């Protein structure tokens, strides 16, 4: 049926059949890089809300597109490994995101829940980015 609603996986499979796997991978990689850029920008903006030394913002990195896990494309955004006297950000951000308890007192830092909020926003914006990029295949 022409008016049947398909999920993203079905759309990609149909496009691969019609246009070829290589062409679809190029566009999927482009869409992921674009979404990764947006997520990296959002993470940087989020980290400015609770900046103290600026190290959290300086250590944000975006990886390359990877197809390693079962052929599912992904891109990682996070903090680079500490080196040269830098403190490791991932464990600090874990405490910042979820809070912590010290001597029976619970603390909710300024960054409490901010990464989850960013993830929720990305769940809305990513499909829009994917849709825009998939339109390129139809040209």
GROMACS .gro file of C-alpha atoms in nm:
model
  139
    1UNK     CA    1   0.000   0.000   0.000
    2UNK     CA    2   0.126   0.346  -0.085
    3UNK     CA    3  -0.004   0.504   0.235
    4UNK     CA    4   0.144   0.246   0.472
    5UNK     CA    5   0.371   0.394   0.741
    6UNK     CA    6   0.715   0.234   0.757
    7UNK     CA    7   0.987   0.255   1.022
    8UNK     CA    8   1.333   0.388   0.950
    9UNK     CA    9   1.480   0.037   0.914
   10UNK     CA   10   1.223  -0.059   0.650
   11UNK     CA   11   1.281   0.267   0.461
   12UNK     CA   12   1.658   0.208   0.460
   13UNK     CA   13   1.613  -0.152   0.343
   14UNK     CA   14   1.387  -0.038   0.058
   15UNK     CA   15   1.631   0.234  -0.042
   16UNK     CA   16   1.920  -0.013  -0.036
   17UNK     CA   17   1.731  -0.239  -0.274
   18UNK     CA   18   1.661   0.045  -0.516
   19UNK     CA   19   1.978   0.256  -0.491
   20UNK     CA   20   2.247   0.026  -0.359
   21UNK     CA   21   2.409  -0.026  -0.023
   22UNK     CA   22   2.706   0.207  -0.083
   23UNK     CA   23   2.491   0.510  -0.170
   24UNK     CA   24   2.269   0.455   0.135
   25UNK     CA   25   2.573   0.419   0.365
   26UNK     CA   26   2.716   0.749   0.242
   27UNK     CA   27   2.393   0.931   0.324
   28UNK     CA   28   2.347   0.752   0.658
   29UNK     CA   29   2.704   0.846   0.756
   30UNK     CA   30   2.637   1.206   0.658
   31UNK     CA   31   2.315   1.211   0.863
   32UNK     CA   32   2.492   1.063   1.166
   33UNK     CA   33   2.777   1.314   1.141
   34UNK     CA   34   2.524   1.598   1.121
   35UNK     CA   35   2.331   1.462   1.421
   36UNK     CA   36   2.664   1.412   1.604
   37UNK     CA   37   2.759   1.774   1.539
   38UNK     CA   38   2.426   1.885   1.682
   39UNK     CA   39   2.463   1.660   1.987
   40UNK     CA   40   2.820   1.781   2.044
   41UNK     CA   41   2.701   2.142   2.025
   42UNK     CA   42   2.418   2.063   2.268
   43UNK     CA   43   2.658   1.892   2.510
   44UNK     CA   44   2.890   2.193   2.495
   45UNK     CA   45   2.602   2.432   2.563
   46UNK     CA   46   2.481   2.211   2.846
   47UNK     CA   47   2.826   2.203   3.007
   48UNK     CA   48   2.839   2.584   3.011
   49UNK     CA   49   2.549   2.582   3.260
   50UNK     CA   50   2.767   2.442   3.536
   51UNK     CA   51   3.117   2.543   3.428
   52UNK     CA   52   3.376   2.596   3.698
   53UNK     CA   53   3.716   2.538   3.540
   54UNK     CA   54   3.611   2.485   3.177
   55UNK     CA   55   3.778   2.142   3.159
   56UNK     CA   56   3.446   1.965   3.096
   57UNK     CA   57   3.378   2.177   2.790
   58UNK     CA   58   3.735   2.155   2.656
   59UNK     CA   59   3.743   1.774   2.673
   60UNK     CA   60   3.422   1.707   2.475
   61UNK     CA   61   3.489   1.492   2.167
   62UNK     CA   62   3.286   1.342   1.884
   63UNK     CA   63   3.393   1.014   1.726
   64UNK     CA   64   3.358   0.890   1.371
   65UNK     CA   65   3.069   0.686   1.237
   66UNK     CA   66   3.112   0.319   1.325
   67UNK     CA   67   2.932   0.021   1.173
   68UNK     CA   68   3.103  -0.229   1.404
   69UNK     CA   69   2.809  -0.357   1.611
   70UNK     CA   70   2.589  -0.585   1.398
   71UNK     CA   71   2.604  -0.341   1.108
   72UNK     CA   72   2.417  -0.074   1.302
   73UNK     CA   73   2.571   0.269   1.247
   74UNK     CA   74   2.650   0.485   1.548
   75UNK     CA   75   2.855   0.782   1.652
   76UNK     CA   76   2.988   0.844   2.002
   77UNK     CA   77   2.999   1.175   2.184
   78UNK     CA   78   3.170   1.208   2.519
   79UNK     CA   79   3.486   1.320   2.692
   80UNK     CA   80   3.838   1.234   2.583
   81UNK     CA   81   4.062   1.034   2.811
   82UNK     CA   82   4.243   1.238   3.070
   83UNK     CA   83   4.609   1.298   3.019
   84UNK     CA   84   4.873   1.554   3.099
   85UNK     CA   85   4.738   1.645   3.440
   86UNK     CA   86   4.373   1.661   3.332
   87UNK     CA   87   4.112   1.501   3.552
   88UNK     CA   88   3.893   1.231   3.398
   89UNK     CA   89   3.560   1.392   3.307
   90UNK     CA   90   3.338   1.086   3.265
   91UNK     CA   91   3.332   1.001   3.635
   92UNK     CA   92   3.283   1.364   3.735
   93UNK     CA   93   2.998   1.396   3.485
   94UNK     CA   94   2.842   1.076   3.621
   95UNK     CA   95   2.827   1.236   3.966
   96UNK     CA   96   2.705   1.561   3.817
   97UNK     CA   97   2.428   1.388   3.620
   98UNK     CA   98   2.296   1.157   3.891
   99UNK     CA   99   2.396   1.336   4.210
  100UNK     CA  100   2.566   1.168   4.501
  101UNK     CA  101   2.542   1.102   4.871
  102UNK     CA  102   2.813   1.196   5.117
  103UNK     CA  103   2.784   1.128   5.490
  104UNK     CA  104   2.413   1.053   5.453
  105UNK     CA  105   2.337   1.380   5.275
  106UNK     CA  106   2.215   1.369   4.913
  107UNK     CA  107   2.351   1.629   4.671
  108UNK     CA  108   2.193   1.736   4.343
  109UNK     CA  109   2.450   1.945   4.155
  110UNK     CA  110   2.358   2.211   3.896
  111UNK     CA  111   2.411   1.956   3.618
  112UNK     CA  112   2.167   1.708   3.773
  113UNK     CA  113   1.959   1.549   3.492
  114UNK     CA  114   2.102   1.774   3.218
  115UNK     CA  115   2.246   1.493   3.004
  116UNK     CA  116   1.917   1.303   3.014
  117UNK     CA  117   1.741   1.619   2.903
  118UNK     CA  118   1.987   1.646   2.612
  119UNK     CA  119   1.928   1.280   2.519
  120UNK     CA  120   1.553   1.337   2.522
  121UNK     CA  121   1.594   1.638   2.293
  122UNK     CA  122   1.811   1.433   2.056
  123UNK     CA  123   1.542   1.164   2.035
  124UNK     CA  124   1.317   1.432   1.887
  125UNK     CA  125   1.569   1.605   1.661
  126UNK     CA  126   1.751   1.298   1.521
  127UNK     CA  127   1.455   1.160   1.321
  128UNK     CA  128   1.410   1.505   1.163
  129UNK     CA  129   1.778   1.513   1.062
  130UNK     CA  130   1.757   1.157   0.927
  131UNK     CA  131   1.447   1.247   0.727
  132UNK     CA  132   1.616   1.554   0.574
  133UNK     CA  133   1.920   1.350   0.475
  134UNK     CA  134   1.715   1.063   0.334
  135UNK     CA  135   1.537   1.310   0.109
  136UNK     CA  136   1.877   1.355  -0.057
  137UNK     CA  137   1.860   0.994  -0.174
  138UNK     CA  138   1.540   1.065  -0.361
  139UNK     CA  139   1.702   1.335  -0.573
   0.00000   0.00000   0.00000
